Amino acid sequence: MSCRSLLSALHPGRPILHIDRAILGAPVRHLFMIGTTWYLKERCGRDALSVLEVGSWCGASALSWAQGISTYCAGRGSLTCVDAWTPFFTETPDAKADYAVAMDAMLASDVAYEIFVHNMTTLPPGIAAQHVRGLSEHVLPQLRDAQYDIAFVDANHAYSSVRADLTATLRLVRDGGIICGDDLNRQLDECDAAHVHANRERDLATDPETGHSYHPGVTAAVAEVFGRVSVWAGFWAMQKDGTAWRPIVLRGMPVVYPKHFPAAALADAQAHFADIQHLV
């Protein structure tokens, strides 16, 4: 029996997100992802949404985007996921970190990819979904201009990769659409700029001024491309307005928890949202 068949037999019709590291980042950010679909439907009148996801891992965020499309657009929309699903920490300064070793092992063994493929079989009905397995630097240039309402960038967090992904997605979002991403723990004006620059090719670092962990590559690239952005608990977003990019406001956003979250992730999201609900 193949790995894919085994996963389907063990978890028929149910996503697999309960294993360690299947959901990366803070689960509460998924509420704001779903809130972004609400914003485009209720504030901008988009009746169908086309979402591009750059960096998909095990599929948790893809399922959240799909839930947003299902909730606010009655399933009218599409989802395109781009990921190489190959190890990428090996030659980086973070290669020996426990999380990097574990993630690279899941990628080298294809476990992360097979879980992703299984999880995509649990998407709500009606959503057209596809995935492209390849490096974003090769895939994104092949995509047609202005075809997406949302481009979500959450792949390699080294500055050079984030900067390239953001630059490549600028032309892919139609007017009024949104570019967003994960893991913006600190904006540039909230950090020691010299520390950001010195560590920008690292995945994770600790800011010497605050003692907080952050992703210097994400901080540097987002600031370089957009300046200061709208951000909620690490999830950030900017809306295309002609040739400019504007922050968005999620005031009034309904609080919708991902249906695919296992109990631990749901409890974590609920606890964290109680602390930051003033943001909306």
Tab-separated table of C-alpha atoms in Angstrom:
chain	number	residue	atom	x	y	z
A	1	MET	CA	0.000	0.000	0.000
A	2	SER	CA	1.365	3.423	-0.934
A	3	CYS	CA	1.864	6.173	1.647
A	4	ARG	CA	-0.965	8.135	0.083
A	5	SER	CA	-3.357	5.189	0.215
A	6	LEU	CA	-2.369	4.479	3.800
A	7	LEU	CA	-3.048	8.068	4.882
A	8	SER	CA	-6.414	7.971	3.150
A	9	ALA	CA	-7.302	4.674	4.831
A	10	LEU	CA	-6.270	5.872	8.291
A	11	HIS	CA	-7.863	9.331	7.995
A	12	PRO	CA	-10.669	9.073	5.440
A	13	GLY	CA	-12.015	12.523	4.615
A	14	ARG	CA	-10.154	14.101	7.543
A	15	PRO	CA	-7.074	16.341	7.431
A	16	ILE	CA	-3.888	15.264	9.169
A	17	LEU	CA	-2.670	18.210	11.228
A	18	HIS	CA	-2.282	16.743	14.691
A	19	ILE	CA	1.333	15.611	14.263
A	20	ASP	CA	4.258	17.696	15.512
A	21	ARG	CA	5.060	20.716	13.296
A	22	ALA	CA	2.171	20.105	10.886
A	23	ILE	CA	0.977	23.635	11.704
A	24	LEU	CA	3.861	26.094	11.621
A	25	GLY	CA	3.613	29.523	13.230
A	26	ALA	CA	0.910	30.788	15.565
A	27	PRO	CA	-2.495	29.189	14.872
A	28	VAL	CA	-4.262	32.492	15.670
A	29	ARG	CA	-2.951	33.943	12.399
A	30	HIS	CA	-5.332	31.711	10.479
A	31	LEU	CA	-8.238	33.756	11.862
A	32	PHE	CA	-6.859	36.799	10.059
A	33	MET	CA	-6.298	34.812	6.891
A	34	ILE	CA	-9.971	33.875	6.867
A	35	GLY	CA	-10.723	37.475	7.847
A	36	THR	CA	-8.925	38.658	4.706
A	37	THR	CA	-11.350	36.693	2.546
A	38	TRP	CA	-14.207	38.339	4.471
A	39	TYR	CA	-12.645	41.741	3.804
A	40	LEU	CA	-12.466	41.177	0.043
A	41	LYS	CA	-16.047	39.900	-0.085
A	42	GLU	CA	-17.773	42.311	2.297
A	43	ARG	CA	-15.656	45.437	1.898
A	44	CYS	CA	-14.619	45.052	-1.751
A	45	GLY	CA	-17.501	43.096	-3.274
A	46	ARG	CA	-15.493	40.134	-4.561
A	47	ASP	CA	-17.948	37.302	-5.179
A	48	ALA	CA	-15.256	34.784	-6.069
A	49	LEU	CA	-11.663	34.613	-4.917
A	50	SER	CA	-8.536	33.286	-6.577
A	51	VAL	CA	-5.758	32.563	-4.071
A	52	LEU	CA	-2.074	31.909	-4.756
A	53	GLU	CA	-0.112	30.358	-1.928
A	54	VAL	CA	3.690	30.364	-2.076
A	55	GLY	CA	4.870	27.863	0.503
A	56	SER	CA	2.298	25.258	1.558
A	57	TRP	CA	4.066	22.755	3.836
A	58	CYS	CA	1.410	20.293	5.103
A	59	GLY	CA	-1.560	22.298	3.864
A	60	ALA	CA	-2.928	23.934	7.026
A	61	SER	CA	-2.937	27.431	5.534
A	62	ALA	CA	-4.358	26.181	2.231
A	63	LEU	CA	-7.281	24.686	4.143
A	64	SER	CA	-7.822	28.013	5.917
A	65	TRP	CA	-7.908	29.918	2.620
A	66	ALA	CA	-10.334	27.340	1.299
A	67	GLN	CA	-12.551	27.750	4.368
A	68	GLY	CA	-12.609	31.498	3.782
A	69	ILE	CA	-13.651	31.001	0.164
A	70	SER	CA	-16.307	28.522	1.237
A	71	THR	CA	-17.623	30.726	4.064
A	72	TYR	CA	-17.806	34.047	2.253
A	73	CYS	CA	-18.010	33.174	-1.445
A	74	ALA	CA	-20.080	29.982	-1.266
A	75	GLY	CA	-17.131	27.994	-2.554
A	76	ARG	CA	-16.697	30.135	-5.661
A	77	GLY	CA	-12.970	30.395	-6.062
A	78	SER	CA	-9.677	28.703	-6.736
A	79	LEU	CA	-6.519	27.849	-4.868
A	80	THR	CA	-3.064	27.430	-6.398
A	81	CYS	CA	-0.287	26.166	-4.143
A	82	VAL	CA	3.391	26.448	-5.058
A	83	ASP	CA	6.070	24.623	-3.061
A	84	ALA	CA	9.194	22.613	-3.865
A	85	TRP	CA	8.743	20.293	-0.857
A	86	THR	CA	12.511	19.770	-0.737
A	87	PRO	CA	14.962	20.363	2.168
A	88	PHE	CA	16.238	23.925	2.330
A	89	PHE	CA	17.917	24.404	5.718
A	90	THR	CA	20.949	22.214	4.947
A	91	GLU	CA	23.383	24.960	3.968
A	92	THR	CA	22.007	27.712	6.217
A	93	PRO	CA	23.168	29.020	9.631
A	94	ASP	CA	20.038	27.429	11.145
A	95	ALA	CA	20.704	23.934	9.780
A	96	LYS	CA	21.419	22.373	13.200
A	97	ALA	CA	18.413	23.858	14.993
A	98	ASP	CA	15.990	21.177	16.163
A	99	TYR	CA	13.080	22.550	14.148
A	100	ALA	CA	15.214	22.819	10.980
A	101	VAL	CA	16.440	19.233	11.301
A	102	ALA	CA	12.876	17.983	11.830
A	103	MET	CA	11.454	19.967	8.908
A	104	ASP	CA	14.204	18.932	6.508
A	105	ALA	CA	13.640	15.296	7.493
A	106	MET	CA	9.921	15.599	6.737
A	107	LEU	CA	10.769	17.143	3.376
A	108	ALA	CA	13.521	14.676	2.430
A	109	SER	CA	11.243	11.718	3.180
A	110	ASP	CA	8.284	13.296	1.324
A	111	VAL	CA	6.184	13.005	4.482
A	112	ALA	CA	5.244	16.700	4.362
A	113	TYR	CA	4.282	16.462	0.688
A	114	GLU	CA	2.193	13.305	1.116
A	115	ILE	CA	0.344	14.854	4.066
A	116	PHE	CA	-0.287	17.965	1.976
A	117	VAL	CA	-1.707	15.907	-0.896
A	118	HIS	CA	-3.950	14.016	1.512
A	119	ASN	CA	-5.136	17.206	3.183
A	120	MET	CA	-6.087	18.713	-0.169
A	121	THR	CA	-8.553	15.842	-0.666
A	122	THR	CA	-10.529	17.282	2.276
A	123	LEU	CA	-11.145	20.708	0.705
A	124	PRO	CA	-14.719	22.026	0.740
A	125	PRO	CA	-16.642	21.144	-2.438
A	126	GLY	CA	-16.604	23.492	-5.412
A	127	ILE	CA	-13.149	25.003	-4.909
A	128	ALA	CA	-10.841	24.461	-7.859
A	129	ALA	CA	-7.454	23.533	-6.411
A	130	GLN	CA	-4.110	22.731	-7.941
A	131	HIS	CA	-0.548	22.558	-6.760
A	132	VAL	CA	2.744	23.011	-8.548
A	133	ARG	CA	5.786	21.269	-7.124
A	134	GLY	CA	8.791	23.409	-7.909
A	135	LEU	CA	10.946	26.273	-6.694
A	136	SER	CA	9.031	29.547	-6.590
A	137	GLU	CA	11.809	31.249	-8.537
A	138	HIS	CA	11.026	28.915	-11.448
A	139	VAL	CA	7.239	28.714	-11.113
A	140	LEU	CA	6.130	32.278	-10.387
A	141	PRO	CA	7.590	33.840	-13.560
A	142	GLN	CA	5.432	31.451	-15.595
A	143	LEU	CA	2.153	32.648	-14.081
A	144	ARG	CA	-0.104	35.153	-15.838
A	145	ASP	CA	-0.295	38.787	-14.704
A	146	ALA	CA	-3.138	40.037	-12.487
A	147	GLN	CA	-4.953	36.735	-12.024
A	148	TYR	CA	-5.103	36.480	-8.227
A	149	ASP	CA	-7.133	38.253	-5.545
A	150	ILE	CA	-4.789	37.061	-2.811
A	151	ALA	CA	-1.117	36.097	-2.919
A	152	PHE	CA	0.112	34.570	0.332
A	153	VAL	CA	3.907	34.362	0.699
A	154	ASP	CA	5.137	31.928	3.353
A	155	ALA	CA	8.067	29.983	1.914
A	156	ASN	CA	11.792	30.175	2.718
A	157	HIS	CA	12.235	33.021	5.255
A	158	ALA	CA	15.768	34.031	4.278
A	159	TYR	CA	15.814	37.619	3.016
A	160	SER	CA	16.916	36.776	-0.530
A	161	SER	CA	14.075	34.261	-0.919
A	162	VAL	CA	11.368	36.451	0.637
A	163	ARG	CA	12.454	39.459	-1.415
A	164	ALA	CA	12.383	37.427	-4.632
A	165	ASP	CA	8.955	35.931	-3.834
A	166	LEU	CA	7.442	39.321	-3.008
A	167	THR	CA	8.873	40.916	-6.134
A	168	ALA	CA	7.583	38.067	-8.285
A	169	THR	CA	4.052	38.245	-6.854
A	170	LEU	CA	3.580	42.013	-7.284
A	171	ARG	CA	2.450	41.618	-10.892
A	172	LEU	CA	0.318	38.541	-10.173
A	173	VAL	CA	-2.251	40.347	-7.987
A	174	ARG	CA	-5.088	42.190	-9.708
A	175	ASP	CA	-6.033	45.733	-8.710
A	176	GLY	CA	-7.760	45.714	-5.339
A	177	GLY	CA	-6.166	42.386	-4.501
A	178	ILE	CA	-3.954	41.614	-1.522
A	179	ILE	CA	-0.418	40.408	-0.979
A	180	CYS	CA	0.039	38.961	2.484
A	181	GLY	CA	2.322	36.659	4.420
A	182	ASP	CA	3.190	35.015	7.690
A	183	ASP	CA	5.880	35.346	10.360
A	184	LEU	CA	6.302	39.124	10.486
A	185	ASN	CA	6.950	39.020	14.212
A	186	ARG	CA	8.532	42.481	14.206
A	187	GLN	CA	8.456	45.318	11.678
A	188	LEU	CA	11.743	47.002	10.861
A	189	ASP	CA	11.128	50.076	13.024
A	190	GLU	CA	10.534	47.745	15.986
A	191	CYS	CA	13.966	46.103	15.703
A	192	ASP	CA	17.654	46.883	15.807
A	193	ALA	CA	18.169	47.632	12.094
A	194	ALA	CA	21.838	46.627	12.157
A	195	HIS	CA	20.911	43.273	13.693
A	196	VAL	CA	18.247	42.737	11.025
A	197	HIS	CA	20.744	43.418	8.245
A	198	ALA	CA	23.457	41.219	9.760
A	199	ASN	CA	21.082	38.263	10.226
A	200	ARG	CA	18.724	38.665	7.298
A	201	GLU	CA	19.707	35.382	5.625
A	202	ARG	CA	18.900	33.462	8.816
A	203	ASP	CA	15.501	31.911	9.364
A	204	LEU	CA	15.205	32.945	12.999
A	205	ALA	CA	17.064	35.319	15.320
A	206	THR	CA	16.651	37.087	18.664
A	207	ASP	CA	16.405	40.873	18.661
A	208	PRO	CA	19.054	42.212	21.094
A	209	GLU	CA	16.946	45.203	22.131
A	210	THR	CA	13.756	43.348	23.056
A	211	GLY	CA	14.837	39.735	23.490
A	212	HIS	CA	12.042	38.665	21.124
A	213	SER	CA	12.507	35.993	18.472
A	214	TYR	CA	11.763	37.129	14.940
A	215	HIS	CA	12.436	36.328	11.292
A	216	PRO	CA	14.926	38.981	10.136
A	217	GLY	CA	14.602	38.032	6.468
A	218	VAL	CA	10.849	38.589	6.530
A	219	THR	CA	11.258	41.834	8.465
A	220	ALA	CA	13.851	43.185	6.018
A	221	ALA	CA	12.141	42.114	2.787
A	222	VAL	CA	8.651	43.302	3.730
A	223	ALA	CA	10.012	46.697	4.820
A	224	GLU	CA	12.019	47.032	1.618
A	225	VAL	CA	9.099	46.243	-0.674
A	226	PHE	CA	6.180	47.832	1.193
A	227	GLY	CA	7.458	49.891	4.110
A	228	ARG	CA	5.243	49.606	7.176
A	229	VAL	CA	2.344	47.168	6.672
A	230	SER	CA	-0.880	46.179	8.392
A	231	VAL	CA	-0.159	43.222	10.677
A	232	TRP	CA	-2.003	41.058	13.202
A	233	ALA	CA	-0.064	38.636	15.410
A	234	GLY	CA	2.515	38.098	12.662
A	235	PHE	CA	0.131	37.840	9.703
A	236	TRP	CA	0.568	40.888	7.465
A	237	ALA	CA	-1.289	42.241	4.430
A	238	MET	CA	-1.245	45.057	1.867
A	239	GLN	CA	-3.837	45.916	-0.795
A	240	LYS	CA	-3.072	46.960	-4.368
A	241	ASP	CA	-4.430	50.382	-5.291
A	242	GLY	CA	-3.389	51.143	-8.844
A	243	THR	CA	0.389	51.445	-8.662
A	244	ALA	CA	0.419	51.853	-4.867
A	245	TRP	CA	-0.025	49.454	-1.954
A	246	ARG	CA	-2.175	50.322	1.066
A	247	PRO	CA	-2.693	48.804	4.524
A	248	ILE	CA	-6.073	47.197	5.176
A	249	VAL	CA	-8.332	47.363	8.222
A	250	LEU	CA	-10.129	44.245	9.491
A	251	ARG	CA	-12.381	46.107	11.918
A	252	GLY	CA	-15.661	44.202	12.224
A	253	MET	CA	-14.119	40.937	11.047
A	254	PRO	CA	-16.153	37.928	12.184
A	255	VAL	CA	-14.131	35.526	14.314
A	256	VAL	CA	-14.082	32.239	12.414
A	257	TYR	CA	-11.939	29.388	13.696
A	258	PRO	CA	-10.534	26.869	11.194
A	259	LYS	CA	-12.631	23.719	11.113
A	260	HIS	CA	-9.571	21.642	10.319
A	261	PHE	CA	-7.649	22.581	13.476
A	262	PRO	CA	-6.955	19.768	15.935
A	263	ALA	CA	-7.948	20.458	19.547
A	264	ALA	CA	-4.554	21.770	20.650
A	265	ALA	CA	-4.268	24.263	17.776
A	266	LEU	CA	-7.841	25.434	18.320
A	267	ALA	CA	-7.220	26.021	22.031
A	268	ASP	CA	-4.013	27.904	21.217
A	269	ALA	CA	-5.809	30.138	18.695
A	270	GLN	CA	-8.639	30.865	21.123
A	271	ALA	CA	-6.243	31.767	23.932
A	272	HIS	CA	-4.129	34.054	21.764
A	273	PHE	CA	-7.110	35.760	20.168
A	274	ALA	CA	-8.424	36.665	23.622
A	275	ASP	CA	-5.209	38.663	24.093
A	276	ILE	CA	-5.279	40.474	20.738
A	277	GLN	CA	-8.978	40.866	19.931
A	278	HIS	CA	-8.571	44.623	20.370
A	279	LEU	CA	-6.746	44.607	17.024
A	280	VAL	CA	-10.072	44.092	15.242
